[in-house]
CSV table of C-alpha atoms in Angstrom, one decimal:
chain,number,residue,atom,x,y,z
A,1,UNK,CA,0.0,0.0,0.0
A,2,UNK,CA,1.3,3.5,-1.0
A,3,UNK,CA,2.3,5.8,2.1
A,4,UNK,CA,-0.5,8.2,1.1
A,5,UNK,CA,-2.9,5.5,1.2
A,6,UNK,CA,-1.8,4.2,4.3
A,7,UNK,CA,-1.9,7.7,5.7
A,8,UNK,CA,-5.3,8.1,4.8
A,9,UNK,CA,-5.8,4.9,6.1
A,10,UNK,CA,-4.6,6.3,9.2
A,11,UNK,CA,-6.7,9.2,9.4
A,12,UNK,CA,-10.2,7.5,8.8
A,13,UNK,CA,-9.6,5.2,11.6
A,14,UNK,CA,-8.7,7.6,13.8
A,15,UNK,CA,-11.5,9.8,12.9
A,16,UNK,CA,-14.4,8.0,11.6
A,17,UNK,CA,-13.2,4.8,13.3
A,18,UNK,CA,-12.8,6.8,16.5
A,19,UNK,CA,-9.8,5.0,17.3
A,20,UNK,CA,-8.1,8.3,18.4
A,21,UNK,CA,-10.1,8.2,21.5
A,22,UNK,CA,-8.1,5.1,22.6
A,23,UNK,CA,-4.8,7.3,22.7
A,24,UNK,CA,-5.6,10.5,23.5
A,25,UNK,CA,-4.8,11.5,27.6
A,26,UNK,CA,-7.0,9.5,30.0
A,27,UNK,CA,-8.1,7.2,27.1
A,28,UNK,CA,-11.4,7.7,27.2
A,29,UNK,CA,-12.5,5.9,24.0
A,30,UNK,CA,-10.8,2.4,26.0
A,31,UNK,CA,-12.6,2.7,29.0
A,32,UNK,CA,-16.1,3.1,27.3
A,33,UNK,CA,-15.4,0.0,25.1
A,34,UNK,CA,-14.4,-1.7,27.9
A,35,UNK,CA,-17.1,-1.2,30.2
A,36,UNK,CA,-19.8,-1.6,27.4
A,37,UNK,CA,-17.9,-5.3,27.2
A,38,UNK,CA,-17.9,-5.9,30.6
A,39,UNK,CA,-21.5,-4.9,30.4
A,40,UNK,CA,-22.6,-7.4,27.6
A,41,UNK,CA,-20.8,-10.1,29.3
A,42,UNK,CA,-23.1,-9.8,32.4
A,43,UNK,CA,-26.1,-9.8,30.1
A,44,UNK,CA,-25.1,-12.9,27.6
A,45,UNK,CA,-22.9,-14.7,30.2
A,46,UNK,CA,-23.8,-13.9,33.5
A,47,UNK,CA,-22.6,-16.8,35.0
A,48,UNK,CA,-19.1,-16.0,33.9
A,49,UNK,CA,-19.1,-12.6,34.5
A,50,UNK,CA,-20.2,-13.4,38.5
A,51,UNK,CA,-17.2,-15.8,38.2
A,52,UNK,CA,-14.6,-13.4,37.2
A,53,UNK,CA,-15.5,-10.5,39.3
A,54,UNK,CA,-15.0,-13.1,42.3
A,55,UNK,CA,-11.8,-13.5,41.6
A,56,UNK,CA,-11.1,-10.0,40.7
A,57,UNK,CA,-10.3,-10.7,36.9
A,58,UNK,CA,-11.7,-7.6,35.5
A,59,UNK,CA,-11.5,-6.8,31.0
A,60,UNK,CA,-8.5,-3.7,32.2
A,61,UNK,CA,-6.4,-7.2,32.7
A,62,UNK,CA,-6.9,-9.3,29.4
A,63,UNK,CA,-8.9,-7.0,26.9
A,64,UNK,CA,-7.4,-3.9,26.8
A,65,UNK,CA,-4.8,-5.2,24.1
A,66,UNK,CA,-8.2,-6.2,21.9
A,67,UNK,CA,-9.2,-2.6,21.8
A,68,UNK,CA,-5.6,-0.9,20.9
A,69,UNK,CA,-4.2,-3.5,18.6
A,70,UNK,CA,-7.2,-4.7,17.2
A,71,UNK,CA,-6.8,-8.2,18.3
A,72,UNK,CA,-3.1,-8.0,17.1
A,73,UNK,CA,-0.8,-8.4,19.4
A,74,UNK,CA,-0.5,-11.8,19.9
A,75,UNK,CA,-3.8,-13.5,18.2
A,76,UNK,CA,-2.9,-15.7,14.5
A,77,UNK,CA,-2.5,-13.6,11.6
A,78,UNK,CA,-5.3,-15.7,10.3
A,79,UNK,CA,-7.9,-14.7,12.5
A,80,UNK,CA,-6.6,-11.1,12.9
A,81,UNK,CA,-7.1,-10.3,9.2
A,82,UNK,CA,-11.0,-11.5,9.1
A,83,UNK,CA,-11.4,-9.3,12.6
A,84,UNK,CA,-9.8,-6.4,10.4
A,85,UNK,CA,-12.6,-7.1,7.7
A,86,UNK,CA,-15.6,-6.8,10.2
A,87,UNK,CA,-14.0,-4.1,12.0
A,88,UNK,CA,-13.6,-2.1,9.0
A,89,UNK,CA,-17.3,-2.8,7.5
A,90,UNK,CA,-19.1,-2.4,11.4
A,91,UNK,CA,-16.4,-0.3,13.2
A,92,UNK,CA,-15.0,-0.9,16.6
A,93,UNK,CA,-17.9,-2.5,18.0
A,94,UNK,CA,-17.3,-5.6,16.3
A,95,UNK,CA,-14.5,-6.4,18.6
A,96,UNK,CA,-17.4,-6.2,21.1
A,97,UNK,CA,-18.6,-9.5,18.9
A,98,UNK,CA,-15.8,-11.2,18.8
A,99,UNK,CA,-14.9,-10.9,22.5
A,100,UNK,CA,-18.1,-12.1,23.8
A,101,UNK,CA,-18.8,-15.0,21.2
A,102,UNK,CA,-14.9,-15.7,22.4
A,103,UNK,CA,-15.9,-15.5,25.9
A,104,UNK,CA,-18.8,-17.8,25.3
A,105,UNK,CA,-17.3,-20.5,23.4
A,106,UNK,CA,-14.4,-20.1,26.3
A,107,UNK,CA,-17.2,-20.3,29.1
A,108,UNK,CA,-17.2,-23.4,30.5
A,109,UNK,CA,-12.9,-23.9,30.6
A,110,UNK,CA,-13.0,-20.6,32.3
A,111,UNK,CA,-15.2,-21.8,34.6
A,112,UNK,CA,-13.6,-25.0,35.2
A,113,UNK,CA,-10.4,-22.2,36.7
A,114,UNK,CA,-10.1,-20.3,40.1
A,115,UNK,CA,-6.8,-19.2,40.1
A,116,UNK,CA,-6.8,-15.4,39.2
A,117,UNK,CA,-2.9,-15.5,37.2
A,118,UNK,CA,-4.1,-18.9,35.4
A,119,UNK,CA,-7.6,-16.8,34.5
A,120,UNK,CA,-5.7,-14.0,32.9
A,121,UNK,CA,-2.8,-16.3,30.9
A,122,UNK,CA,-5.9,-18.3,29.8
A,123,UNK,CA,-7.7,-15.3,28.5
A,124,UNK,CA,-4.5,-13.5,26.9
A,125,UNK,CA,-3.3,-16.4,25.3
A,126,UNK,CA,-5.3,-19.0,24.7
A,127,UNK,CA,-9.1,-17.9,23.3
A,128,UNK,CA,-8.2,-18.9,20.0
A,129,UNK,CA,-7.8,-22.5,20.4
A,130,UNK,CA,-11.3,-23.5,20.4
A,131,UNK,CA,-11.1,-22.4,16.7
A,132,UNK,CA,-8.2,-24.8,16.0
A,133,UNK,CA,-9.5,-27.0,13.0
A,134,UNK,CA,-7.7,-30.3,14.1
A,135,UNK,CA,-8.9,-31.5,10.8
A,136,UNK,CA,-8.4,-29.0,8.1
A,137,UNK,CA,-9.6,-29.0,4.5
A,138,UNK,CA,-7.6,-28.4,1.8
A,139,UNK,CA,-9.4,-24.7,1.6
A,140,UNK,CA,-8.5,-23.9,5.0
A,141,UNK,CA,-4.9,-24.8,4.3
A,142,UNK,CA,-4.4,-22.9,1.3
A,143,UNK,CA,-6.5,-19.6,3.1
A,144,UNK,CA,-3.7,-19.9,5.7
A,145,UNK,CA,-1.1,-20.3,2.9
A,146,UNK,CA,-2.7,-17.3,1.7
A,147,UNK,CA,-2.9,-15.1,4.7
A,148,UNK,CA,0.9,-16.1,5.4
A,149,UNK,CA,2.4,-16.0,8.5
A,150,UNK,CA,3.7,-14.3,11.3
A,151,UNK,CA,6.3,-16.5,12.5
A,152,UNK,CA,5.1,-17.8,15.8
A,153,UNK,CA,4.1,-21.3,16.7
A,154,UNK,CA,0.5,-20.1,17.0
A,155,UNK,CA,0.4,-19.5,13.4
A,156,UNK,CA,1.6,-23.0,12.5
A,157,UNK,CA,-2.3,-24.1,13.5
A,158,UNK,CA,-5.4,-23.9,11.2
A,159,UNK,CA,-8.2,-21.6,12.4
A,160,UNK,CA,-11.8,-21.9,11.5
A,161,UNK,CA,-12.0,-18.3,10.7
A,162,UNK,CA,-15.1,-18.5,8.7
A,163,UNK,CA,-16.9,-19.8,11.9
A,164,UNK,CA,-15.5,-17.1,14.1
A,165,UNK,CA,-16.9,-14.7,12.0
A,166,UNK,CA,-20.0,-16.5,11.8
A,167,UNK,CA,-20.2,-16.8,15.4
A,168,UNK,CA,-19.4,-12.8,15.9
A,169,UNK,CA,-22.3,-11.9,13.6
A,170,UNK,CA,-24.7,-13.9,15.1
A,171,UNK,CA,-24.3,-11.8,18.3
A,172,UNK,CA,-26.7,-9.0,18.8
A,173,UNK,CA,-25.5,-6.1,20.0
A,174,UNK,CA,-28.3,-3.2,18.9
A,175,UNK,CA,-26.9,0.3,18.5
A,176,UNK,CA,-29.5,1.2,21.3
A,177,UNK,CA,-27.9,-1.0,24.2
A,178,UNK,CA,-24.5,0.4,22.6
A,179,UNK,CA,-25.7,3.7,23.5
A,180,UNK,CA,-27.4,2.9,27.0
A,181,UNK,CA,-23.9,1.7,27.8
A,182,UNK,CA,-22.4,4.8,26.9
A,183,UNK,CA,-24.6,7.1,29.0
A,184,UNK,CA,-24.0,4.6,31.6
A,185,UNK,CA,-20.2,5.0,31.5
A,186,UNK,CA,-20.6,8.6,30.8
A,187,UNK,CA,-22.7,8.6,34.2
A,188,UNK,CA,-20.4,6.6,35.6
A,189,UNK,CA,-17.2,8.6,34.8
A,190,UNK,CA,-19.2,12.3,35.4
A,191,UNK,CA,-19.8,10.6,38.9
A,192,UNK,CA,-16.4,9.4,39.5
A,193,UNK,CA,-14.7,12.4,38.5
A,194,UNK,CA,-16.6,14.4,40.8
A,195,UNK,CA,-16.3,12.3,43.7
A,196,UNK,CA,-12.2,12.8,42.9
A,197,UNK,CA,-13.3,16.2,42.7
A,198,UNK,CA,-14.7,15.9,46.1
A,199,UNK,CA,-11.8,13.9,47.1
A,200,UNK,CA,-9.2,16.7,46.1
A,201,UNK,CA,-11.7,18.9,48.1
A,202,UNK,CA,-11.9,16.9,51.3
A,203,UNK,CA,-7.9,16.5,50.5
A,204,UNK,CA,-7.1,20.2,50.7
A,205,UNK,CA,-9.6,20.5,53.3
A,206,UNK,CA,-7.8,17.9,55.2
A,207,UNK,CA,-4.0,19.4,54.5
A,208,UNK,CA,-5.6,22.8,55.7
A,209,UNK,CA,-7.1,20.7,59.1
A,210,UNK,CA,-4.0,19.0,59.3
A,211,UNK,CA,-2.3,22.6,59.8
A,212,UNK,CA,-4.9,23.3,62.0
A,213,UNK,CA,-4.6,20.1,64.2
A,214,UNK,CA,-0.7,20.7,64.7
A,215,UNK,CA,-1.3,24.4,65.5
A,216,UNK,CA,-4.0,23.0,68.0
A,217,UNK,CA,-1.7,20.7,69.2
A,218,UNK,CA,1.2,23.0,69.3
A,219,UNK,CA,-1.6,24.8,71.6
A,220,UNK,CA,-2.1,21.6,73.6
A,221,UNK,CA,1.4,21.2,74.5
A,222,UNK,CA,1.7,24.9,75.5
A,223,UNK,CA,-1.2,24.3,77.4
A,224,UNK,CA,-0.5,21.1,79.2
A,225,UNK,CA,3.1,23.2,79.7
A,226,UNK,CA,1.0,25.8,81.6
A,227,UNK,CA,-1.3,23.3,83.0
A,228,UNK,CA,1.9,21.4,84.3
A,229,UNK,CA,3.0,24.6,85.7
A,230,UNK,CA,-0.3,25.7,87.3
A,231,UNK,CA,-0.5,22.1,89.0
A,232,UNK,CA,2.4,22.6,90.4
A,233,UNK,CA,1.9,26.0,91.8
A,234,UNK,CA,-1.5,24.7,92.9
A,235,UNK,CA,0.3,21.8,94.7
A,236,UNK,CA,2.7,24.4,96.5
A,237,UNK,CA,-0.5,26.2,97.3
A,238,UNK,CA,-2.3,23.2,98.7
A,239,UNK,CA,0.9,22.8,101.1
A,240,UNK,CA,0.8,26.2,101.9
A,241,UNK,CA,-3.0,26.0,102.5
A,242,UNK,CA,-2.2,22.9,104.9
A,243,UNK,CA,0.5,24.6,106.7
A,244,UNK,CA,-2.4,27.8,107.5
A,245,UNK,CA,-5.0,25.3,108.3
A,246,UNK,CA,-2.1,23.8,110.6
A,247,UNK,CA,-1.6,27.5,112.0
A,248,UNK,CA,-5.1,28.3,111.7
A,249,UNK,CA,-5.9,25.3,114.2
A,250,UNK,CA,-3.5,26.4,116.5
A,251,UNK,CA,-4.7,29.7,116.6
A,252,UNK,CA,-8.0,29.0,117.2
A,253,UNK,CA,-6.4,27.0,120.3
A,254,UNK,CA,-4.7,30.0,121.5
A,255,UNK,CA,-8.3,32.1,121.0
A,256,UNK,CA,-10.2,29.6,123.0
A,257,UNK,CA,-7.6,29.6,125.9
A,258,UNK,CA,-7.6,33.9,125.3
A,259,UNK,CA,-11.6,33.5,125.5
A,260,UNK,CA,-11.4,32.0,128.9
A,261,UNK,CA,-9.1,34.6,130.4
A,262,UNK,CA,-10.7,37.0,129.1
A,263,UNK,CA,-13.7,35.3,131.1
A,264,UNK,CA,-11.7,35.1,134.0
A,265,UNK,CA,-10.7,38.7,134.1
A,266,UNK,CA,-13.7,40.7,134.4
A,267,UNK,CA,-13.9,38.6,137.4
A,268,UNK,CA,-11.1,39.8,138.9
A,269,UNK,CA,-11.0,43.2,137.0
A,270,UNK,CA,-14.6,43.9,138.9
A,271,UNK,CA,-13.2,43.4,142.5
A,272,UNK,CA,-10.1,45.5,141.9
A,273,UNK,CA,-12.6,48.3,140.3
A,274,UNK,CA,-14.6,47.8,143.0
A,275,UNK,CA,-11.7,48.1,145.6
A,276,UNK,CA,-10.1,51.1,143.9
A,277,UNK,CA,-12.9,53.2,143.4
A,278,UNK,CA,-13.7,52.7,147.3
A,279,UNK,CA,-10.0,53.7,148.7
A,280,UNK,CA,-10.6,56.6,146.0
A,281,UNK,CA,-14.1,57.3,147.5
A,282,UNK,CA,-12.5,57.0,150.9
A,283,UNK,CA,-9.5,59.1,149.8
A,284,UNK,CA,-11.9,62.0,148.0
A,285,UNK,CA,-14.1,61.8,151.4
A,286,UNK,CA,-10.7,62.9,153.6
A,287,UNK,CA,-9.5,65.0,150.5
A,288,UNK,CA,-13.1,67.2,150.9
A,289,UNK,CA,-12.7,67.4,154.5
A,290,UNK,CA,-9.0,68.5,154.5
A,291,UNK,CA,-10.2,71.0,151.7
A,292,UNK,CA,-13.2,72.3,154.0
A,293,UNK,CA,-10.2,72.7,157.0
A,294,UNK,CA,-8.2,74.7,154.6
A,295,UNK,CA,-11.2,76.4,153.4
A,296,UNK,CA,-12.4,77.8,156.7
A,297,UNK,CA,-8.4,78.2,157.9
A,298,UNK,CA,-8.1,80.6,154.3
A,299,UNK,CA,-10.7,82.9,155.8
A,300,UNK,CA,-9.6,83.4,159.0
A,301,UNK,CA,-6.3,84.4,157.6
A,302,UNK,CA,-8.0,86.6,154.8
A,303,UNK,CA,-9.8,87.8,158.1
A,304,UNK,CA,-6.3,88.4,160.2
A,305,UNK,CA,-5.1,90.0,157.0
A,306,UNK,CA,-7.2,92.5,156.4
A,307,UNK,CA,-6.7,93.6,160.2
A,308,UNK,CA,-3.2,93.5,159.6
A,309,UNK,CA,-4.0,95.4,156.2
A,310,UNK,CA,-5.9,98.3,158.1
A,311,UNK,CA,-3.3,98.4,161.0
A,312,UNK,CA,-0.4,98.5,158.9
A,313,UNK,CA,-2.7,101.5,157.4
A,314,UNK,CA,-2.8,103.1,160.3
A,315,UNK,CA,0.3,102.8,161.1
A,316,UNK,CA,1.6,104.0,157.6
A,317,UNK,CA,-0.8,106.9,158.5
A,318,UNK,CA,0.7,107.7,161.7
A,319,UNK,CA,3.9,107.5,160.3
A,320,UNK,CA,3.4,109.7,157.7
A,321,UNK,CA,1.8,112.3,160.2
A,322,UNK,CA,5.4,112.0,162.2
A,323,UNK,CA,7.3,112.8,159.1
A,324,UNK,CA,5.7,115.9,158.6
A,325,UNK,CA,5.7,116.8,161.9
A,326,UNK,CA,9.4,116.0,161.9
A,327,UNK,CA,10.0,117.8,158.7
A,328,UNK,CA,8.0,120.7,159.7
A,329,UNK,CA,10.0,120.3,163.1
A,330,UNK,CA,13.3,120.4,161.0
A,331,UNK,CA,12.2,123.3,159.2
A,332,UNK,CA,11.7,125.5,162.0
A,333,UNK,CA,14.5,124.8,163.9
A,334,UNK,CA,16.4,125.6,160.4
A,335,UNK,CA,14.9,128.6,160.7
C-alpha cells in the first residue's frame, strides 16, 4: 500500500473509526469500550461474569490489548485479518462481537479455573484454540497459505476463521444497548470524577485541618506546659493551705484559751474596780474634808489679813503724820 494511502488509512480510523479516542490522555474511548464489554458479558454470560468479578479478573487485565491492537498483538494472523474485515465494515464495536462470542465459546474452561494468574494467561493467550480446525480442509490450508504467516508457533495451527466470524455476527448487539452503555459510563465517569473532585476537596480540606490540628496541638502542648505549671503552683499552694490550716488550728487554740481569760478577768478586773474606786471614795471623802479645813483656815487668815492690812494702814498713816511733823519740826528749827 502506498504511504499516502496508508496515511489516509490512518486518518479515517482515527477519525471515523474513533480509534483516536483510545490514545488520546485518559483514554477515554478504552474505557467506554471496555465497560460496554464488561456490560454485555453480564447480560449474555452472567454466570461467567459473577465468576470473574469473584476473583477479581476484571476486561483492564486481558482485553485492553483487543481494543488498541485490534486483536493483534498476539492472536494468528489468520484470524486477525478477518477481525480487520468486520472491524472495518461495522467499526470498533465488532470487537465487542468477537470478544463475547470468544468468551462464550471459552465459558465453560473458564469456569472450570479459580486461580486469578491462570484466568488472565488463559484469557490473553489462549481464546483462540477452540477455533483450532484439528482437521483442516484443503481450503483452510491454502487460506492460511494465503494469509501467510507471522512466524510464531501459533500461526503453524489452522483456524476456523469462517466460523469465528459467523459466530461474531450472530451476536446482537443493537446500536441502542451500545448507547445505554455509553450514557451509563458517561454517568459513571461524570460521577467518579466528581467524587475525585470531592476527594481533592476533602484533601485540601484535610492538609488545611492537618495545619490546623498541629497548630492546635502546638496549643495543647503549651497548654499542658502551663497546666503542668499551674499544678504545680496549685500543689505548692495546697501545702501552703495545709500549713495555714495547721496555723489556723492552733490559733483557734490560742483564741479559746484567750476567751477563757478574758472570762476570767472581768472577774477579777470587777473586785479591783470595785476596791479602787472605794479607797478613792475614801480618799476624796478625807481629801473634801481637809479641803473644807483649809477652806475655813483661808478665811480666818484673809480675816487676820485685812486687820493686819488696816493696822499696817494706820500705822503708815501715823507715820506719815510723824514725818511731817518731823519735817515741819526740822524746818523751823532751820529757821
Amino acid at each position: 500500500m502506498p504511504e499516502n494511502e496508508a496515511f489516509c488509512l490512518l486518518v479515517k480510523l482515527m477519525n471515523q473509526y474513533r480509534l483516536r479516542d483510545l490514545f488520546i490522555q485518559d483514554m477515554p474511548g478504552l474505557h467506554k469500550h471496555l465497560y460496554q464489554f464488561e456490560r454485555f458479558l453480564e447480560d449474555f454470560e452472567p454466570a461467567l461474569f459473577c465468576h470473574l468479578q469473584r476473583r477479581q479478573v476484571t476486561p483492564h487485565l486481558y482485553a485492553t490489548q483487543w481494543f488498541l491492537t485490534l486483536f493483534a498483538y498476539r492472536f494468528p494472523l489468520q484470524l486477525v485479518l478477518r477481525i480487520y474485515d468486520l472491524i472495518l465494515s461495522e467499526g470498533l464495536e465488532a470487537i465487542l462481537k468477537f470478544g463475547i462470542v470468544l468468551m462464550q465459546r471459552n465459558a465453560k474452561a473458564l469456569l472450570e479455573i479459580s486461580d486469578m494468574v491462570a484466568l488472565t494467561n488463559f484469557l490473553k493467550d489462549r481464546l483462540f484454540d477452540v477455533y483450532i480446525d484439528a482437521a483442516p480442509s484443503s481450503v483452510s490450508i491454502l487460506e492460511s497459505g494465503f494469509f501467510g504467516s507471522s512466524g510464531s508457533s501459533i500461526d503453524k495451527e489452522i483456524y476456523r476463521a469462517d466460523q469465528l466470524i459467523q459466530d461474531a455476527c450472530a451476536v446482537k448487539i443493537t446500536p441502542e444497548a451500545l448507547k445505554i452503555y455509553a450514557l451509563e459510563w458517561e454517568e459513571k465517569t461524570r460521577l467518579e470524577k466528581a467524587r475525585e473532585t470531592e476527594m481533592e476537596t476533602l484533601r485540601l480540606s484535610n492538609q488545611k485541618l492537618s495545619v490546623k490540628v498541629r497548630r492546635l496541638e502546638k496549643r495543647v502542648q503549651e497548654h499542658d506546659t502551663e497546666h503542668a505549671a499551674l499544678a504545680t503552683e496549685l500543689v505548692h499552694h495546697k501545702v501552703e493551705n495545709e500549713e495555714l490550716k495547721d496555723e489556723n488550728e492552733s490559733l483557734k487554740v490560742q483564741v479559746k484559751e484567750l476567751r477563757d481569760v478574758i472570762e476570767k478577768l472581768p472577774r477579777e478586773t470587777e473586785e479591783r474596780l470595785q476596791s479602787e474606786m472605794d479607797r478613792l471614795i475614801k480618799r476624796n471623802q478625807e481629801v473634801h474634808d481637809e479641803n473644807n479645813r483649809l477652806e475655813e483656815d483661808m478665811s480666818e487668815m484673809e480675816k487676820t489679813l485685812v486687820a493686819t492690812k488696816m493696822q499696817y494702814a494706820e500705822i503708815n498713816a501715823a507715820h506719815e503724820t510723824l514725818t511731817r511733823r518731823w519735817t515741819d519740826l526740822r524746818k523751823a528749827l532751820d529757821e
